[in-house]
């Protein structure tokens, strides 16, 4: 299994299609959820409530980047 930073780097690579990048972002979601001891679904609900971010299927590049930054913030807690 890849490390968070590896998945993050691939998620932020704008040369890749959004769907591919979203897949890497979801891997980051799994890693953060595991670290926090919650499910991916719970983490997705928190992101929706606190930041109106969709962690399952970002609609565009801006949402994907916002999701990554949100995950980075949670990792620092």
mmCIF file of N, CA, C and O in Angstrom:
data_model
loop_
_atom_site.group_PDB
_atom_site.id
_atom_site.type_symbol
_atom_site.label_atom_id
_atom_site.label_comp_id
_atom_site.label_asym_id
_atom_site.label_seq_id
_atom_site.Cartn_x
_atom_site.Cartn_y
_atom_site.Cartn_z
ATOM 1 N N UNK A 1 0.844 -1.175 0.000
ATOM 2 C CA UNK A 1 0.000 0.000 0.000
ATOM 3 C C UNK A 1 0.889 1.237 0.000
ATOM 4 O O UNK A 1 1.872 1.308 0.715
ATOM 5 N N UNK A 2 0.545 2.186 -0.841
ATOM 6 C CA UNK A 2 1.340 3.399 -0.971
ATOM 7 C C UNK A 2 1.171 4.310 0.231
ATOM 8 O O UNK A 2 0.143 4.286 0.908
ATOM 9 N N UNK A 3 2.152 5.140 0.435
ATOM 10 C CA UNK A 3 2.118 6.110 1.524
ATOM 11 C C UNK A 3 1.204 7.282 1.146
ATOM 12 O O UNK A 3 0.958 7.552 -0.037
ATOM 13 N N UNK A 4 0.713 7.958 2.161
ATOM 14 C CA UNK A 4 -0.179 9.104 1.961
ATOM 15 C C UNK A 4 0.437 10.118 0.997
ATOM 16 O O UNK A 4 -0.215 10.569 0.057
ATOM 17 N N UNK A 5 1.688 10.478 1.220
ATOM 18 C CA UNK A 5 2.313 11.515 0.392
ATOM 19 C C UNK A 5 2.433 11.098 -1.067
ATOM 20 O O UNK A 5 2.345 11.940 -1.961
ATOM 21 N N UNK A 6 2.640 9.826 -1.326
ATOM 22 C CA UNK A 6 2.696 9.331 -2.700
ATOM 23 C C UNK A 6 1.331 9.473 -3.363
ATOM 24 O O UNK A 6 1.221 9.958 -4.498
ATOM 25 N N UNK A 7 0.284 9.060 -2.651
ATOM 26 C CA UNK A 7 -1.074 9.188 -3.186
ATOM 27 C C UNK A 7 -1.444 10.656 -3.373
ATOM 28 O O UNK A 7 -2.067 11.030 -4.369
ATOM 29 N N UNK A 8 -1.054 11.487 -2.439
ATOM 30 C CA UNK A 8 -1.345 12.916 -2.525
ATOM 31 C C UNK A 8 -0.676 13.526 -3.761
ATOM 32 O O UNK A 8 -1.304 14.282 -4.506
ATOM 33 N N UNK A 9 0.577 13.192 -3.982
ATOM 34 C CA UNK A 9 1.305 13.725 -5.132
ATOM 35 C C UNK A 9 0.588 13.344 -6.435
ATOM 36 O O UNK A 9 0.421 14.168 -7.329
ATOM 37 N N UNK A 10 0.141 12.096 -6.538
ATOM 38 C CA UNK A 10 -0.571 11.650 -7.737
ATOM 39 C C UNK A 10 -1.922 12.344 -7.857
ATOM 40 O O UNK A 10 -2.358 12.672 -8.964
ATOM 41 N N UNK A 11 -2.588 12.574 -6.735
ATOM 42 C CA UNK A 11 -3.885 13.260 -6.755
ATOM 43 C C UNK A 11 -3.744 14.702 -7.233
ATOM 44 O O UNK A 11 -4.647 15.240 -7.881
ATOM 45 N N UNK A 12 -2.633 15.312 -6.943
ATOM 46 C CA UNK A 12 -2.420 16.711 -7.318
ATOM 47 C C UNK A 12 -1.795 16.883 -8.703
ATOM 48 O O UNK A 12 -1.645 18.011 -9.178
ATOM 49 N N UNK A 13 -1.458 15.789 -9.374
ATOM 50 C CA UNK A 13 -0.827 15.834 -10.698
ATOM 51 C C UNK A 13 -1.863 16.203 -11.755
ATOM 52 O O UNK A 13 -2.645 15.372 -12.197
ATOM 53 N N UNK A 14 -1.871 17.450 -12.166
ATOM 54 C CA UNK A 14 -2.875 17.946 -13.105
ATOM 55 C C UNK A 14 -2.708 17.389 -14.509
ATOM 56 O O UNK A 14 -3.541 17.634 -15.376
ATOM 57 N N UNK A 15 -1.644 16.630 -14.754
ATOM 58 C CA UNK A 15 -1.480 15.977 -16.057
ATOM 59 C C UNK A 15 -2.326 14.712 -16.165
ATOM 60 O O UNK A 15 -2.510 14.183 -17.259
ATOM 61 N N UNK A 16 -2.820 14.224 -15.042
ATOM 62 C CA UNK A 16 -3.655 13.025 -15.020
ATOM 63 C C UNK A 16 -5.127 13.415 -15.122
ATOM 64 O O UNK A 16 -5.513 14.502 -14.696
ATOM 65 N N UNK A 17 -5.960 12.529 -15.660
ATOM 66 C CA UNK A 17 -7.405 12.811 -15.713
ATOM 67 C C UNK A 17 -7.988 12.938 -14.298
ATOM 68 O O UNK A 17 -7.518 12.297 -13.354
ATOM 69 N N UNK A 18 -9.023 13.741 -14.173
ATOM 70 C CA UNK A 18 -9.644 13.988 -12.872
ATOM 71 C C UNK A 18 -10.102 12.683 -12.214
ATOM 72 O O UNK A 18 -9.919 12.505 -11.006
ATOM 73 N N UNK A 19 -10.674 11.774 -12.961
ATOM 74 C CA UNK A 19 -11.146 10.512 -12.384
ATOM 75 C C UNK A 19 -9.994 9.713 -11.774
ATOM 76 O O UNK A 19 -10.131 9.130 -10.696
ATOM 77 N N UNK A 20 -8.859 9.720 -12.445
ATOM 78 C CA UNK A 20 -7.678 9.011 -11.941
ATOM 79 C C UNK A 20 -7.161 9.691 -10.670
ATOM 80 O O UNK A 20 -6.830 9.030 -9.682
ATOM 81 N N UNK A 21 -7.111 11.007 -10.699
ATOM 82 C CA UNK A 21 -6.646 11.771 -9.545
ATOM 83 C C UNK A 21 -7.590 11.582 -8.359
ATOM 84 O O UNK A 21 -7.150 11.485 -7.213
ATOM 85 N N UNK A 22 -8.894 11.517 -8.641
ATOM 86 C CA UNK A 22 -9.879 11.302 -7.582
ATOM 87 C C UNK A 22 -9.668 9.966 -6.897
ATOM 88 O O UNK A 22 -9.851 9.841 -5.682
ATOM 89 N N UNK A 23 -9.285 8.974 -7.657
ATOM 90 C CA UNK A 23 -9.009 7.660 -7.089
ATOM 91 C C UNK A 23 -7.853 7.734 -6.093
ATOM 92 O O UNK A 23 -7.910 7.154 -5.005
ATOM 93 N N UNK A 24 -6.818 8.470 -6.447
ATOM 94 C CA UNK A 24 -5.685 8.645 -5.525
ATOM 95 C C UNK A 24 -6.104 9.447 -4.296
ATOM 96 O O UNK A 24 -5.675 9.159 -3.180
ATOM 97 N N UNK A 25 -6.973 10.434 -4.493
ATOM 98 C CA UNK A 25 -7.469 11.217 -3.363
ATOM 99 C C UNK A 25 -8.261 10.327 -2.411
ATOM 100 O O UNK A 25 -8.131 10.425 -1.202
ATOM 101 N N UNK A 26 -9.064 9.399 -2.961
ATOM 102 C CA UNK A 26 -9.829 8.487 -2.107
ATOM 103 C C UNK A 26 -8.913 7.555 -1.317
ATOM 104 O O UNK A 26 -9.227 7.186 -0.185
ATOM 105 N N UNK A 27 -7.759 7.224 -1.885
ATOM 106 C CA UNK A 27 -6.773 6.443 -1.123
ATOM 107 C C UNK A 27 -6.280 7.258 0.068
ATOM 108 O O UNK A 27 -6.082 6.717 1.158
ATOM 109 N N UNK A 28 -6.105 8.554 -0.143
ATOM 110 C CA UNK A 28 -5.713 9.441 0.960
ATOM 111 C C UNK A 28 -6.812 9.471 2.021
ATOM 112 O O UNK A 28 -6.516 9.459 3.224
ATOM 113 N N UNK A 29 -8.061 9.505 1.590
ATOM 114 C CA UNK A 29 -9.193 9.501 2.520
ATOM 115 C C UNK A 29 -9.132 8.248 3.390
ATOM 116 O O UNK A 29 -9.287 8.313 4.608
ATOM 117 N N UNK A 30 -8.901 7.108 2.770
ATOM 118 C CA UNK A 30 -8.821 5.851 3.527
ATOM 119 C C UNK A 30 -7.714 5.898 4.569
ATOM 120 O O UNK A 30 -7.897 5.467 5.711
ATOM 121 N N UNK A 31 -6.572 6.415 4.172
ATOM 122 C CA UNK A 31 -5.431 6.469 5.097
ATOM 123 C C UNK A 31 -5.714 7.392 6.280
ATOM 124 O O UNK A 31 -5.418 7.054 7.423
ATOM 125 N N UNK A 32 -6.321 8.539 6.021
ATOM 126 C CA UNK A 32 -6.632 9.480 7.099
ATOM 127 C C UNK A 32 -7.718 8.899 7.998
ATOM 128 O O UNK A 32 -7.624 8.982 9.232
ATOM 129 N N UNK A 33 -8.734 8.310 7.407
ATOM 130 C CA UNK A 33 -9.811 7.702 8.207
ATOM 131 C C UNK A 33 -9.240 6.621 9.120
ATOM 132 O O UNK A 33 -9.590 6.561 10.304
ATOM 133 N N UNK A 34 -8.362 5.781 8.602
ATOM 134 C CA UNK A 34 -7.736 4.735 9.422
ATOM 135 C C UNK A 34 -6.921 5.340 10.556
ATOM 136 O O UNK A 34 -6.958 4.846 11.684
ATOM 137 N N UNK A 35 -6.198 6.400 10.266
ATOM 138 C CA UNK A 35 -5.395 7.072 11.288
ATOM 139 C C UNK A 35 -6.275 7.643 12.398
ATOM 140 O O UNK A 35 -5.927 7.573 13.573
ATOM 141 N N UNK A 36 -7.432 8.183 12.007
ATOM 142 C CA UNK A 36 -8.350 8.787 12.979
ATOM 143 C C UNK A 36 -9.219 7.749 13.679
ATOM 144 O O UNK A 36 -9.931 8.076 14.629
ATOM 145 N N UNK A 37 -9.204 6.526 13.174
ATOM 146 C CA UNK A 37 -10.010 5.471 13.781
ATOM 147 C C UNK A 37 -11.487 5.581 13.469
ATOM 148 O O UNK A 37 -12.326 5.187 14.279
ATOM 149 N N UNK A 38 -11.798 6.149 12.303
ATOM 150 C CA UNK A 38 -13.189 6.264 11.870
ATOM 151 C C UNK A 38 -13.313 5.660 10.480
ATOM 152 O O UNK A 38 -12.320 5.385 9.814
ATOM 153 N N UNK A 39 -14.550 5.479 10.038
ATOM 154 C CA UNK A 39 -14.757 4.934 8.701
ATOM 155 C C UNK A 39 -14.619 6.035 7.651
ATOM 156 O O UNK A 39 -14.723 7.231 7.951
ATOM 157 N N UNK A 40 -14.407 5.582 6.426
ATOM 158 C CA UNK A 40 -14.320 6.519 5.312
ATOM 159 C C UNK A 40 -15.644 7.279 5.160
ATOM 160 O O UNK A 40 -15.653 8.466 4.857
ATOM 161 N N UNK A 41 -16.747 6.606 5.404
ATOM 162 C CA UNK A 41 -18.069 7.240 5.317
ATOM 163 C C UNK A 41 -18.187 8.354 6.356
ATOM 164 O O UNK A 41 -18.651 9.459 6.045
ATOM 165 N N UNK A 42 -17.760 8.072 7.596
ATOM 166 C CA UNK A 42 -17.805 9.094 8.653
ATOM 167 C C UNK A 42 -16.952 10.301 8.284
ATOM 168 O O UNK A 42 -17.362 11.450 8.487
ATOM 169 N N UNK A 43 -15.778 10.037 7.752
ATOM 170 C CA UNK A 43 -14.890 11.137 7.356
ATOM 171 C C UNK A 43 -15.543 11.954 6.240
ATOM 172 O O UNK A 43 -15.497 13.182 6.255
ATOM 173 N N UNK A 44 -16.181 11.282 5.302
ATOM 174 C CA UNK A 44 -16.879 11.983 4.226
ATOM 175 C C UNK A 44 -18.002 12.858 4.750
ATOM 176 O O UNK A 44 -18.199 13.984 4.278
ATOM 177 N N UNK A 45 -18.722 12.364 5.743
ATOM 178 C CA UNK A 45 -19.804 13.151 6.348
ATOM 179 C C UNK A 45 -19.247 14.388 7.045
ATOM 180 O O UNK A 45 -19.820 15.476 6.942
ATOM 181 N N UNK A 46 -18.132 14.224 7.742
ATOM 182 C CA UNK A 46 -17.511 15.373 8.418
ATOM 183 C C UNK A 46 -17.072 16.419 7.408
ATOM 184 O O UNK A 46 -17.240 17.618 7.629
ATOM 185 N N UNK A 47 -16.487 15.977 6.307
ATOM 186 C CA UNK A 47 -16.033 16.913 5.276
ATOM 187 C C UNK A 47 -17.211 17.677 4.681
ATOM 188 O O UNK A 47 -17.122 18.892 4.451
ATOM 189 N N UNK A 48 -18.314 16.977 4.454
ATOM 190 C CA UNK A 48 -19.519 17.634 3.931
ATOM 191 C C UNK A 48 -20.053 18.661 4.924
ATOM 192 O O UNK A 48 -20.403 19.777 4.545
ATOM 193 N N UNK A 49 -20.114 18.286 6.205
ATOM 194 C CA UNK A 49 -20.656 19.175 7.238
ATOM 195 C C UNK A 49 -19.773 20.394 7.478
ATOM 196 O O UNK A 49 -20.273 21.511 7.577
ATOM 197 N N UNK A 50 -18.481 20.177 7.590
ATOM 198 C CA UNK A 50 -17.573 21.257 7.974
ATOM 199 C C UNK A 50 -17.108 22.125 6.813
ATOM 200 O O UNK A 50 -16.860 23.311 6.994
ATOM 201 N N UNK A 51 -16.949 21.522 5.650
ATOM 202 C CA UNK A 51 -16.366 22.269 4.531
ATOM 203 C C UNK A 51 -17.134 22.180 3.223
ATOM 204 O O UNK A 51 -16.690 22.709 2.213
ATOM 205 N N UNK A 52 -18.241 21.456 3.215
ATOM 206 C CA UNK A 52 -19.010 21.233 1.990
ATOM 207 C C UNK A 52 -18.125 20.639 0.887
ATOM 208 O O UNK A 52 -18.172 21.038 -0.277
ATOM 209 N N UNK A 53 -17.293 19.671 1.286
ATOM 210 C CA UNK A 53 -16.385 18.990 0.373
ATOM 211 C C UNK A 53 -16.872 17.559 0.164
ATOM 212 O O UNK A 53 -17.183 16.866 1.120
ATOM 213 N N UNK A 54 -16.909 17.139 -1.090
ATOM 214 C CA UNK A 54 -17.278 15.772 -1.425
ATOM 215 C C UNK A 54 -16.011 14.944 -1.564
ATOM 216 O O UNK A 54 -15.250 15.115 -2.520
ATOM 217 N N UNK A 55 -15.775 14.043 -0.616
ATOM 218 C CA UNK A 55 -14.567 13.220 -0.646
ATOM 219 C C UNK A 55 -14.713 11.994 -1.539
ATOM 220 O O UNK A 55 -13.722 11.337 -1.843
ATOM 221 N N UNK A 56 -15.927 11.690 -1.973
ATOM 222 C CA UNK A 56 -16.133 10.512 -2.810
ATOM 223 C C UNK A 56 -15.974 10.796 -4.288
ATOM 224 O O UNK A 56 -15.466 9.966 -5.029
ATOM 225 N N UNK A 57 -16.418 11.959 -4.717
ATOM 226 C CA UNK A 57 -16.393 12.260 -6.134
ATOM 227 C C UNK A 57 -16.321 13.765 -6.365
ATOM 228 O O UNK A 57 -17.335 14.393 -6.656
ATOM 229 N N UNK A 58 -15.123 14.352 -6.235
ATOM 230 C CA UNK A 58 -15.008 15.798 -6.451
ATOM 231 C C UNK A 58 -15.402 16.155 -7.887
ATOM 232 O O UNK A 58 -15.061 15.445 -8.829
ATOM 233 N N UNK A 59 -16.134 17.239 -8.033
ATOM 234 C CA UNK A 59 -16.668 17.637 -9.334
ATOM 235 C C UNK A 59 -15.626 18.263 -10.246
ATOM 236 O O UNK A 59 -15.765 18.243 -11.461
ATOM 237 N N UNK A 60 -14.575 18.830 -9.639
ATOM 238 C CA UNK A 60 -13.573 19.524 -10.451
ATOM 239 C C UNK A 60 -12.249 19.614 -9.685
ATOM 240 O O UNK A 60 -12.148 19.155 -8.544
ATOM 241 N N UNK A 61 -11.274 20.218 -10.321
ATOM 242 C CA UNK A 61 -9.942 20.345 -9.750
ATOM 243 C C UNK A 61 -9.959 21.116 -8.431
ATOM 244 O O UNK A 61 -9.270 20.744 -7.477
ATOM 245 N N UNK A 62 -10.745 22.162 -8.353
ATOM 246 C CA UNK A 62 -10.802 22.986 -7.143
ATOM 247 C C UNK A 62 -11.296 22.155 -5.957
ATOM 248 O O UNK A 62 -10.724 22.229 -4.862
ATOM 249 N N UNK A 63 -12.338 21.365 -6.164
ATOM 250 C CA UNK A 63 -12.858 20.524 -5.086
ATOM 251 C C UNK A 63 -11.854 19.457 -4.663
ATOM 252 O O UNK A 63 -11.723 19.157 -3.481
ATOM 253 N N UNK A 64 -11.161 18.889 -5.634
ATOM 254 C CA UNK A 64 -10.160 17.871 -5.313
ATOM 255 C C UNK A 64 -9.039 18.463 -4.458
ATOM 256 O O UNK A 64 -8.638 17.887 -3.450
ATOM 257 N N UNK A 65 -8.551 19.614 -4.841
ATOM 258 C CA UNK A 65 -7.487 20.270 -4.085
ATOM 259 C C UNK A 65 -7.978 20.648 -2.688
ATOM 260 O O UNK A 65 -7.267 20.461 -1.700
ATOM 261 N N UNK A 66 -9.209 21.150 -2.586
ATOM 262 C CA UNK A 66 -9.771 21.479 -1.275
ATOM 263 C C UNK A 66 -9.842 20.233 -0.396
ATOM 264 O O UNK A 66 -9.567 20.295 0.808
ATOM 265 N N UNK A 67 -10.204 19.107 -0.989
ATOM 266 C CA UNK A 67 -10.282 17.853 -0.235
ATOM 267 C C UNK A 67 -8.905 17.450 0.281
ATOM 268 O O UNK A 67 -8.758 17.055 1.443
ATOM 269 N N UNK A 68 -7.899 17.555 -0.544
ATOM 270 C CA UNK A 68 -6.531 17.199 -0.129
ATOM 271 C C UNK A 68 -6.078 18.111 1.010
ATOM 272 O O UNK A 68 -5.508 17.642 2.001
ATOM 273 N N UNK A 69 -6.329 19.396 0.901
ATOM 274 C CA UNK A 69 -5.920 20.311 1.972
ATOM 275 C C UNK A 69 -6.668 20.018 3.266
ATOM 276 O O UNK A 69 -6.104 20.112 4.355
ATOM 277 N N UNK A 70 -7.933 19.646 3.165
ATOM 278 C CA UNK A 70 -8.712 19.264 4.343
ATOM 279 C C UNK A 70 -8.095 18.031 4.991
ATOM 280 O O UNK A 70 -7.911 17.986 6.216
ATOM 281 N N UNK A 71 -7.735 17.043 4.184
ATOM 282 C CA UNK A 71 -7.106 15.832 4.714
ATOM 283 C C UNK A 71 -5.770 16.144 5.369
ATOM 284 O O UNK A 71 -5.430 15.591 6.423
ATOM 285 N N UNK A 72 -5.004 17.044 4.752
ATOM 286 C CA UNK A 72 -3.727 17.457 5.345
ATOM 287 C C UNK A 72 -3.936 18.071 6.723
ATOM 288 O O UNK A 72 -3.176 17.812 7.649
ATOM 289 N N UNK A 73 -4.968 18.898 6.858
ATOM 290 C CA UNK A 73 -5.270 19.520 8.148
ATOM 291 C C UNK A 73 -5.602 18.457 9.200
ATOM 292 O O UNK A 73 -5.138 18.541 10.340
ATOM 293 N N UNK A 74 -6.398 17.480 8.817
ATOM 294 C CA UNK A 74 -6.764 16.413 9.762
ATOM 295 C C UNK A 74 -5.565 15.592 10.180
ATOM 296 O O UNK A 74 -5.494 15.138 11.319
ATOM 297 N N UNK A 75 -4.636 15.396 9.290
ATOM 298 C CA UNK A 75 -3.439 14.618 9.623
ATOM 299 C C UNK A 75 -2.578 15.309 10.685
ATOM 300 O O UNK A 75 -1.840 14.664 11.415
ATOM 301 N N UNK A 76 -2.678 16.626 10.759
ATOM 302 C CA UNK A 76 -1.873 17.395 11.721
ATOM 303 C C UNK A 76 -2.442 17.359 13.134
ATOM 304 O O UNK A 76 -1.775 17.746 14.082
ATOM 305 N N UNK A 77 -3.689 16.906 13.279
ATOM 306 C CA UNK A 77 -4.332 16.892 14.594
ATOM 307 C C UNK A 77 -3.723 15.849 15.503
ATOM 308 O O UNK A 77 -3.253 14.843 15.163
#
